[in-house]
CSV table of C-alpha atoms and ligand atoms in Angstrom, one decimal:
chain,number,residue,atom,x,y,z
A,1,UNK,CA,31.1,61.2,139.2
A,2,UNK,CA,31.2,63.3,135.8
A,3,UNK,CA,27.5,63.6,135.5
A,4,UNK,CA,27.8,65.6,139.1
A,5,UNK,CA,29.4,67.7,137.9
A,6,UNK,CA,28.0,69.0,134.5
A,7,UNK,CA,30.0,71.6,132.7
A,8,UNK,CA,27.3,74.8,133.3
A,9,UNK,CA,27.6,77.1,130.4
A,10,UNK,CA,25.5,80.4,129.8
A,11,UNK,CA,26.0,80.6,126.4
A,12,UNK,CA,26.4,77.9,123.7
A,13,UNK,CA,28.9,77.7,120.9
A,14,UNK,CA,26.9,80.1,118.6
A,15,UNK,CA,26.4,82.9,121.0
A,16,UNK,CA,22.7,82.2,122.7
A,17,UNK,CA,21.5,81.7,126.0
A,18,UNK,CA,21.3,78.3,127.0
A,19,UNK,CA,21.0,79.2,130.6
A,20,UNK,CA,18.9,82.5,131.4
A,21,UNK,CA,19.8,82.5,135.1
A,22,UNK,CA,22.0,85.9,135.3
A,23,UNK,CA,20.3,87.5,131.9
A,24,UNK,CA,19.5,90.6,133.9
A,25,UNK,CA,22.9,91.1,135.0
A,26,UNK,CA,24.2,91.1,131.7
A,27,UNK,CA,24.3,94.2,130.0
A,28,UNK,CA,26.0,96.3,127.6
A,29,UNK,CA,29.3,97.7,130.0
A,30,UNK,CA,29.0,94.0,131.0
A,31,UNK,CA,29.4,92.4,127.8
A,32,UNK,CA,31.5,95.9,126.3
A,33,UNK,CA,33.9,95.1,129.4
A,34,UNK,CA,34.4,91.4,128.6
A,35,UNK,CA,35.6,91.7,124.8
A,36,UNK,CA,37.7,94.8,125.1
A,37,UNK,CA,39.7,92.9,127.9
A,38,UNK,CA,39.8,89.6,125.8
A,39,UNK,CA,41.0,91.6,122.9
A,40,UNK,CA,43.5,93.6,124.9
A,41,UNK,CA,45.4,90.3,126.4
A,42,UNK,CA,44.7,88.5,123.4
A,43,UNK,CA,46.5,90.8,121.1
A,44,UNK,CA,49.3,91.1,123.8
A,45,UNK,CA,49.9,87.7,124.1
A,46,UNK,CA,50.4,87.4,120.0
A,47,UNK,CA,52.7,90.3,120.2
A,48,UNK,CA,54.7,88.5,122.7
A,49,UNK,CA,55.3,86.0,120.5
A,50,UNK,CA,56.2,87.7,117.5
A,51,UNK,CA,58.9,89.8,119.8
A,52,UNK,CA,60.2,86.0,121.2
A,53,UNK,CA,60.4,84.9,117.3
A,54,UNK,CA,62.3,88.1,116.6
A,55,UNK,CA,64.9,87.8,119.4
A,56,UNK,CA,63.4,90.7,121.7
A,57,UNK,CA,61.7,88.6,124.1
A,58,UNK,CA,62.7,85.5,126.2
A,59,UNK,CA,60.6,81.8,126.0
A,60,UNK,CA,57.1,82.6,126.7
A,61,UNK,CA,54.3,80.6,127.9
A,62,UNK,CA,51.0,81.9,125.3
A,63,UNK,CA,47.3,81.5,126.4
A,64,UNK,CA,45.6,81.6,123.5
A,65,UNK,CA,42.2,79.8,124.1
A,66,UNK,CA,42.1,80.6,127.6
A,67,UNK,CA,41.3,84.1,127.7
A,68,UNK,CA,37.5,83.9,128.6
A,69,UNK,CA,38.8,82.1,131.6
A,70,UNK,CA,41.5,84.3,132.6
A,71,UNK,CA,39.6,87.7,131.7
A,72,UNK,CA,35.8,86.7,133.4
A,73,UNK,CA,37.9,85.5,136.4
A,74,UNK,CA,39.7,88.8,136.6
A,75,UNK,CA,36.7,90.9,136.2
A,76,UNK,CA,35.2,89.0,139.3
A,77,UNK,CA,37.4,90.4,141.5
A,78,UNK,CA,37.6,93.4,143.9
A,79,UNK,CA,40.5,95.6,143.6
A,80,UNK,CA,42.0,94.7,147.4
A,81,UNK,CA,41.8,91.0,146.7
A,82,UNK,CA,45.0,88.6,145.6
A,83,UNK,CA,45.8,87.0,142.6
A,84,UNK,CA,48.3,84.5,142.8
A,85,UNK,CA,48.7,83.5,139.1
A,86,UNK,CA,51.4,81.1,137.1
A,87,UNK,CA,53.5,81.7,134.3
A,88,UNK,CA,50.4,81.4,131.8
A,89,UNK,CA,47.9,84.0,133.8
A,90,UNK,CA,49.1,86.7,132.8
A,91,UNK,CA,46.2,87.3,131.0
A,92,UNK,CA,44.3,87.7,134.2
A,93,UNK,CA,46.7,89.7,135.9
A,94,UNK,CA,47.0,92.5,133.2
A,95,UNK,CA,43.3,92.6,133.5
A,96,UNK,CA,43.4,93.3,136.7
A,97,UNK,CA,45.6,95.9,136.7
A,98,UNK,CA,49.1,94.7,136.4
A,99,UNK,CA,51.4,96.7,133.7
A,100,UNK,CA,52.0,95.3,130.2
A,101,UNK,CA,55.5,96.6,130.3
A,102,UNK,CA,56.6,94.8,133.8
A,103,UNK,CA,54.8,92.0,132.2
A,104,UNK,CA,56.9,92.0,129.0
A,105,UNK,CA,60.4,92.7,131.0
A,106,UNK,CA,59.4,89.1,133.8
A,107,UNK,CA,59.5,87.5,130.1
A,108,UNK,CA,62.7,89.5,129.4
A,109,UNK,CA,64.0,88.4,132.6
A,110,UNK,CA,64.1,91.3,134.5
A,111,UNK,CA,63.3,91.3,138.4
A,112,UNK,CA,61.2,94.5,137.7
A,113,UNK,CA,58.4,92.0,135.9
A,114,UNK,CA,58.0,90.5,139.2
A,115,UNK,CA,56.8,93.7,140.6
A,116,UNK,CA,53.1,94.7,140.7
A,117,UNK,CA,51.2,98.1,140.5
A,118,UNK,CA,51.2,99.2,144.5
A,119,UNK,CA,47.1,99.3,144.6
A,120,UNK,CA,47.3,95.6,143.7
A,121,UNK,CA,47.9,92.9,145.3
A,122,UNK,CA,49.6,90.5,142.8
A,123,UNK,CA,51.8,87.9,143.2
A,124,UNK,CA,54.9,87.2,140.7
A,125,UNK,CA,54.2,84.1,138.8
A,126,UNK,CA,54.7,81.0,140.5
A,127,UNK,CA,57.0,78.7,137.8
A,128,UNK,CA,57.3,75.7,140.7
A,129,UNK,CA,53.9,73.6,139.6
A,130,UNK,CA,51.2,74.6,142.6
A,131,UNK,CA,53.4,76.6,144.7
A,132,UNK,CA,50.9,79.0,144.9
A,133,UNK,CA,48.0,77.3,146.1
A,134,UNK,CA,49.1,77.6,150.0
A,135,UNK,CA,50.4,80.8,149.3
A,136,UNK,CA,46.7,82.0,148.5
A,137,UNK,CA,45.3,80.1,151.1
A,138,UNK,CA,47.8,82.0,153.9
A,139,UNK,CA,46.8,85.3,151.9
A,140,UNK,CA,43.3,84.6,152.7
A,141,UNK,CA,43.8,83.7,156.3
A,142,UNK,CA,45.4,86.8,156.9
A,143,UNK,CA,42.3,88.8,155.6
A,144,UNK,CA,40.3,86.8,157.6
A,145,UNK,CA,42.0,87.5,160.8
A,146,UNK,CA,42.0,91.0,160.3
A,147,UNK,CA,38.3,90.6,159.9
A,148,UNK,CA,38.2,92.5,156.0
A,149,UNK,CA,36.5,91.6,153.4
A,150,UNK,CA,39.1,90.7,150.7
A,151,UNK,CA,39.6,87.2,149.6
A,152,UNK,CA,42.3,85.3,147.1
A,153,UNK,CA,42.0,83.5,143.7
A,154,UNK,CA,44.8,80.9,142.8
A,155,UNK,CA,45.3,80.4,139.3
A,156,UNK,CA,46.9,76.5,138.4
A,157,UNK,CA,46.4,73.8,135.7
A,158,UNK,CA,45.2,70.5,135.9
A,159,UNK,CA,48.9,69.0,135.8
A,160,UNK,CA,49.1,71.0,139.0
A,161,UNK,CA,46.6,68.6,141.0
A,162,UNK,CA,48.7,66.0,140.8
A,163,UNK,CA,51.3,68.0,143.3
A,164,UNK,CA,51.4,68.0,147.1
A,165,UNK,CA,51.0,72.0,147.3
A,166,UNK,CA,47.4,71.3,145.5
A,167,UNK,CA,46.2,69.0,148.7
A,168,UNK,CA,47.6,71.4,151.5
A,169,UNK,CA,46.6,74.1,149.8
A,170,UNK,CA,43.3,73.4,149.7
A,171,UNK,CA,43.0,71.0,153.0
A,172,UNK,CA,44.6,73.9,154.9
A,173,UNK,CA,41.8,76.9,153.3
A,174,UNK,CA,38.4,74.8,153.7
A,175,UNK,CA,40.0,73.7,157.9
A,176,UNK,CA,40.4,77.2,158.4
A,177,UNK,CA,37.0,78.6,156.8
A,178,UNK,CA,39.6,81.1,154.5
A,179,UNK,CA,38.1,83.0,151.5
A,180,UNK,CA,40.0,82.0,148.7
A,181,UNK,CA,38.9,80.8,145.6
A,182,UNK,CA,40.8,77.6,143.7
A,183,UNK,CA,40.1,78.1,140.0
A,184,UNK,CA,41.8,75.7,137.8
A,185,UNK,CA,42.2,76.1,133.8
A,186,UNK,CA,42.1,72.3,132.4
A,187,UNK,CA,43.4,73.0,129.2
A,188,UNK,CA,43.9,69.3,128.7
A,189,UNK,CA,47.7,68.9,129.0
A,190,UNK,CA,50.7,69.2,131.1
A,191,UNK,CA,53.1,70.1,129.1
A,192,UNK,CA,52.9,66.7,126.9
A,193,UNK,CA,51.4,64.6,129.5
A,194,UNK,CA,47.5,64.4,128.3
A,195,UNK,CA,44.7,64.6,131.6
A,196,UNK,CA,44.0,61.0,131.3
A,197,UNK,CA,47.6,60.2,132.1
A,198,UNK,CA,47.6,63.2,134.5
A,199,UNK,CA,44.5,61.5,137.2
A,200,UNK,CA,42.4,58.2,137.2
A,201,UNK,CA,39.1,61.1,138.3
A,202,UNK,CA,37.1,62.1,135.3
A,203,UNK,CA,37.0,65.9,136.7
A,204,UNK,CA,38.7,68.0,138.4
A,205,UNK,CA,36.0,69.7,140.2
A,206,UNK,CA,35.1,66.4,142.1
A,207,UNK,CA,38.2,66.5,143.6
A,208,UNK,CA,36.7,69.0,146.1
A,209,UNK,CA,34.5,66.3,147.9
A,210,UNK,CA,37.7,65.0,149.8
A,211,UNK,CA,38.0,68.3,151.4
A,212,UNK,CA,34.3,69.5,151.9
A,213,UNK,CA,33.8,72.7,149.6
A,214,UNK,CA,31.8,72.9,146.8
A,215,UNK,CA,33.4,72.2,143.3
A,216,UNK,CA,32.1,73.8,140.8
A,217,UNK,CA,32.3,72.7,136.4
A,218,UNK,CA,32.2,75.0,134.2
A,219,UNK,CA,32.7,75.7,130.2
A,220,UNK,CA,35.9,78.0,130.2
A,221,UNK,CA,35.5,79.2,127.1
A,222,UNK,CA,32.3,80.7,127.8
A,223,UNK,CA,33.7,84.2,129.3
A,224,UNK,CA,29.9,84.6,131.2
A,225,UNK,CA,29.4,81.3,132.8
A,226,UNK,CA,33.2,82.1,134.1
A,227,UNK,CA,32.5,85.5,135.5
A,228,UNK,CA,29.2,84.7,137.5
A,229,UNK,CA,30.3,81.3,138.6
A,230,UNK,CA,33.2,83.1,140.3
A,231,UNK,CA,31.6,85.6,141.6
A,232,UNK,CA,29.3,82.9,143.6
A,233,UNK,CA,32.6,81.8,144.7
A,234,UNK,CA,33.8,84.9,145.9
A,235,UNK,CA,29.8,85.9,147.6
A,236,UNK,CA,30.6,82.5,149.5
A,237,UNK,CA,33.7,83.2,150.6
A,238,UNK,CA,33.1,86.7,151.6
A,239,UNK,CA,30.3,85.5,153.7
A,240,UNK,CA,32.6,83.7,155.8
A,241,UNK,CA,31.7,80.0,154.3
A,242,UNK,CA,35.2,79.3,152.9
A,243,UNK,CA,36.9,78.0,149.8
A,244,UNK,CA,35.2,77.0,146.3
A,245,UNK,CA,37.5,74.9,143.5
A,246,UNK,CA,36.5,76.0,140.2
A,247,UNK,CA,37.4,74.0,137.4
A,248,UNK,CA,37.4,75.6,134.0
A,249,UNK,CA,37.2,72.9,130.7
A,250,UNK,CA,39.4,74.9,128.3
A,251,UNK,CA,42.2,74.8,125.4
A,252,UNK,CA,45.6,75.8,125.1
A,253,UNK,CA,45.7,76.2,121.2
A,254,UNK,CA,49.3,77.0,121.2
A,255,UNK,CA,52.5,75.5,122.4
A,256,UNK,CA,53.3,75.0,126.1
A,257,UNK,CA,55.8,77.9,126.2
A,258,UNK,CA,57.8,79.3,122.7
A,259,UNK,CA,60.0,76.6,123.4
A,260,UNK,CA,57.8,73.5,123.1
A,261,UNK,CA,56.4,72.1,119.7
A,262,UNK,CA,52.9,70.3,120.2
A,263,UNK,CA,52.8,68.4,116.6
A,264,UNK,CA,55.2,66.0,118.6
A,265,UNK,CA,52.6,65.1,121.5
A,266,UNK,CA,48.9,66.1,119.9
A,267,UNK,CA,47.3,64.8,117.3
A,268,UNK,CA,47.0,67.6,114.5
A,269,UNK,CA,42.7,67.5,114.8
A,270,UNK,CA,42.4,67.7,118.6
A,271,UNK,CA,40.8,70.7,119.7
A,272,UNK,CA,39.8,71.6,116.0
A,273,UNK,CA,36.4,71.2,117.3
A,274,UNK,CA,36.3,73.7,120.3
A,275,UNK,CA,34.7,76.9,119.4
A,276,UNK,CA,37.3,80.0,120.0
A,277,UNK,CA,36.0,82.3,123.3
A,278,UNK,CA,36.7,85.3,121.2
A,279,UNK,CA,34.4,83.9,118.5
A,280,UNK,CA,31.5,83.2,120.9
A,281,UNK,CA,31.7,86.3,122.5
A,282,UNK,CA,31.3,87.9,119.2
A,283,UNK,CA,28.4,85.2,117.8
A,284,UNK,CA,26.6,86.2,121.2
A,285,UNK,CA,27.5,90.5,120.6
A,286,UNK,CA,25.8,90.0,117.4
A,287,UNK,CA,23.0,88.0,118.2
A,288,UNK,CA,22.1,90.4,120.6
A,289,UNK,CA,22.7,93.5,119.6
A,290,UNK,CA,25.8,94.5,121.3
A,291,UNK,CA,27.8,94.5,118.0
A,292,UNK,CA,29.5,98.0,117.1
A,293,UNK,CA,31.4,98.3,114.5
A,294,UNK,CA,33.1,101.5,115.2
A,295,UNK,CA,33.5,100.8,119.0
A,296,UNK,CA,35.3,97.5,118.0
A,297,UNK,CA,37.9,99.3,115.9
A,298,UNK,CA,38.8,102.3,118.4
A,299,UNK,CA,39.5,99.4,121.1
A,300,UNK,CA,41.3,97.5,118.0
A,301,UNK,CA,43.4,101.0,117.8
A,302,UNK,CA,43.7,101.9,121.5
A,303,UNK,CA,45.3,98.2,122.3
A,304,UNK,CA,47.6,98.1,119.3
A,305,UNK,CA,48.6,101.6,120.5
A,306,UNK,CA,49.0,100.8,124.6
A,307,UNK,CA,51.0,97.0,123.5
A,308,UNK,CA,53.6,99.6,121.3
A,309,UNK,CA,54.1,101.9,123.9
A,310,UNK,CA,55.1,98.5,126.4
A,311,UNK,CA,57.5,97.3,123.8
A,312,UNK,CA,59.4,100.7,124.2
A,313,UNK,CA,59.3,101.0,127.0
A,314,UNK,CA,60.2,97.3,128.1
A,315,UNK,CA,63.3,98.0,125.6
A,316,UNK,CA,64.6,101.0,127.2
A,317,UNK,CA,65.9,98.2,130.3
A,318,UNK,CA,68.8,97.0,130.0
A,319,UNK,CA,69.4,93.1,128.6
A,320,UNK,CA,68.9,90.8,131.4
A,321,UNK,CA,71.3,90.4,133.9
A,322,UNK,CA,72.4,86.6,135.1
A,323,UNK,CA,74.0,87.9,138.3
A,324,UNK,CA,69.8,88.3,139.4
A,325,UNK,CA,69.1,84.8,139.7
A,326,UNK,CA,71.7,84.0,142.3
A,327,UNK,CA,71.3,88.5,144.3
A,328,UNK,CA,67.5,88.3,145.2
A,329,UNK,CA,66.9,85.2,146.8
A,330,UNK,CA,68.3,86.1,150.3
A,331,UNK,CA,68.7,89.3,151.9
A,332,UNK,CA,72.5,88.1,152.6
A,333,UNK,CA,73.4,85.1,150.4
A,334,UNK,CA,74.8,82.4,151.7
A,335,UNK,CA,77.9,80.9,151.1
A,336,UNK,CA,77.2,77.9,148.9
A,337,UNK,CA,75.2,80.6,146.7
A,338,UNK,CA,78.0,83.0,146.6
A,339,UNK,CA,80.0,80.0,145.2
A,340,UNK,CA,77.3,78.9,142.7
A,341,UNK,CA,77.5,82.4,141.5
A,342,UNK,CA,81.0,82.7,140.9
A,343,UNK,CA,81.6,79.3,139.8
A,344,UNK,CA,78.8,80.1,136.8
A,345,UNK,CA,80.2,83.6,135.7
A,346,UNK,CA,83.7,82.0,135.6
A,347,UNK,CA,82.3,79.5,133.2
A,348,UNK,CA,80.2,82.4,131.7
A,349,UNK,CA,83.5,84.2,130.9
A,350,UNK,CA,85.5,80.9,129.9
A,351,UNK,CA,82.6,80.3,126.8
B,401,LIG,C1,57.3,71.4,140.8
B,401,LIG,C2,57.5,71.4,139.3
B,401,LIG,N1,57.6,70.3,138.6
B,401,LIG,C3,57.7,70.3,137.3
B,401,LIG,C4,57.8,71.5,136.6
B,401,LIG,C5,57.9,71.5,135.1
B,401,LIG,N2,56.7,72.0,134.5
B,401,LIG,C6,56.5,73.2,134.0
B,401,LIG,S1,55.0,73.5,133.4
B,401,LIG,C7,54.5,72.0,133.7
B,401,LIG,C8,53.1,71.5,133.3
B,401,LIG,C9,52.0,72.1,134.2
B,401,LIG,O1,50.8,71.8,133.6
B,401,LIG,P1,49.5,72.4,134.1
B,401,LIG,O2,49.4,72.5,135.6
B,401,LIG,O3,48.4,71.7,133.5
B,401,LIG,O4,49.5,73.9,133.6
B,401,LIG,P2,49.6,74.5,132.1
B,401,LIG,O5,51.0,74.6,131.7
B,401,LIG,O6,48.9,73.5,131.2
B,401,LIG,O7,49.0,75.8,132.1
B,401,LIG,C10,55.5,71.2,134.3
B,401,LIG,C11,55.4,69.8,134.7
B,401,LIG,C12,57.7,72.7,137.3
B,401,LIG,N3,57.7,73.9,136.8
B,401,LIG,N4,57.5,72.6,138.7
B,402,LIG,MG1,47.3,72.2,131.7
């Protein structure tokens, strides 16, 4: 089964073409567009945590390693389509247009995180593993009954195809023809639990010949093979001929979350091996003569400058309130809630 599904790459470790299908298509706005993104998110996600270490942020899931996945995802999409992303995509939604402040206050724990830019259609992160997956797929029927032209990408992890929502979610997209696209970031562990404890299949991608779409394998790390791979996706399911499950070979190099310490559950070389996506884009910008010197430090400049002016912002809220979990769940909360509620700020008050 693995050799059907080779990992396709367009670029190799040291920055040249191994594949000269979409060489036409890239140019420099193309490959200008790809690093200032991955720089942007990158930097923000080091900033974030730096503020958890310092007590200004809440636990935080990082995504270092994954951002040619995130960002050439992101930069496939139109602006009417849906993103349904977890707790570690937010390096794909701030690409595609959600705020870095309302992305900083969700890790702050402030319902206004959850909220995205009105010309964008962007889910808040789904925490509950695969959740999402029939979400997008509903999303995507909708479109397709009003007969548009917009279409849905579901973010998830490879731990998440070992839950129900993954099978429905899927199942219930390629019955129904809906143009959504499944794109999956292995990054090689759930939490601590490696893939090969995770599924007895040797890909994820093959996985989609139980439901009848196309399954697609691709290097993660390589930021072009991402972008064109799901834009194919998205041509497909545009033209009416339904879902495509993408799987994406990447690396977490960080923890799980702020909270989670990986010298417990991976051995200290794993992964030492895997080429950075930052590093390849920039092998690839200076083999071909896309490397600017001057370019790279005003985007340098600009994102510092745009991450400060979050922070400050993000700390003009107020602290987070508890009293949020339990007020925006139902329109009128039910009793046992109203109990849960009171029964936790009484033991709030008593500590
Ligand atoms: C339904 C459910 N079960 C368990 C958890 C606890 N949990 C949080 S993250 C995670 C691992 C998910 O791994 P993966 O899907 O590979 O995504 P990654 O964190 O690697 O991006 C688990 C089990 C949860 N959030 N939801
Ligand atoms: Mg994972």
């Amino acid at each position: 089964m693995e050799e059907n599904y080779p990992i396709k790459r367009i670029i190799d470790d040291h920055g040249h073409f191994v594949d000269s299908t979409f060489e036409n298509e890239i140019d420099e706005k193309l490959v200008k567009e790809l690093y200032y993104h991955m720089l942007r998110v990158r930097t923000f996600d080091r900033k974030a945590i730096n503020l958890q270490r310092q007590g200004r942020l809440g636990t935080y899931a990082p995504f270092e390693g994954q951002e040619a996945a995130q960002v050439g995802s992101a930069l496939a999409l139109q602006p009417d389509d849906w993103v349904f992303p977890t707790y570690r995509d937010h390096g794909a939604t701030i690409t595609f247009g959600k705020s870095m402040t309302r992305t900083f206050l969700y890790w702050n724990g402030r319902v206004e995180g959850c909220v995205a830019p009105p010309d964008r259609n962007i889910f808040p992160p789904a925490v509950p593993i695969a959740t999402q997956l029939p979400h997008a797929a509903g999303a995507a029927w909708a479109e397709k009954l009003k007969g548009t032209q917009n279409a849905s990408i579901a973010y998830f992890g490879d731990g998440a195809t070992s839950e129900g929502d993954f099978h429905e979610g899927i199942n219930f997209a390629s019955v129904f023809k809906v143009p959504v696209v499944f794109f999956n970031q292995n990054n090689g562990y759930a939490i601590s639990v490696p893939i090969e404890k995770q599924m007895n299949s040797k890909t994820v991608a093959q996985k989609a010949v139980a439901y009848g779409i196309p399954g697609v394998r691709i290097d993660g790390n390589d930021c072009f093979a991402v972008y064109f791979e799901t834009k194919q996706a998205f041509n497909h399911a545009r033209a009416g001929h339904g879902p495509t499950l993408i799987e994406a070979v990447t690396w977490r190099k960080g923890a799980h979350t702020t909270a989670d310490d990986p010298s417990k559950y991976r051995p200290e070389t794993q992964g030492k091996d895997i080429v950075d996506p930052m590093t390849r884009l920039e092998l690839f910008m200076k083999n071909y003569g896309y490397w600017d010197e001057q370019w790279i430090e005003e985007v340098k400049e600009k994102t510092a400058n745009e991450i400060d002016l979050a922070v400050e912002e993000m700390e003009k809220y107020p602290a987070s309130n508890v009293e949020d979990v339990f007020d925006h769940v139902f329109a009128e909360m039910p009793p046992q809630l109203a109990e849960q509620k009171e029964s936790y700020l009484a033991h709030l008050e008593r500590r």
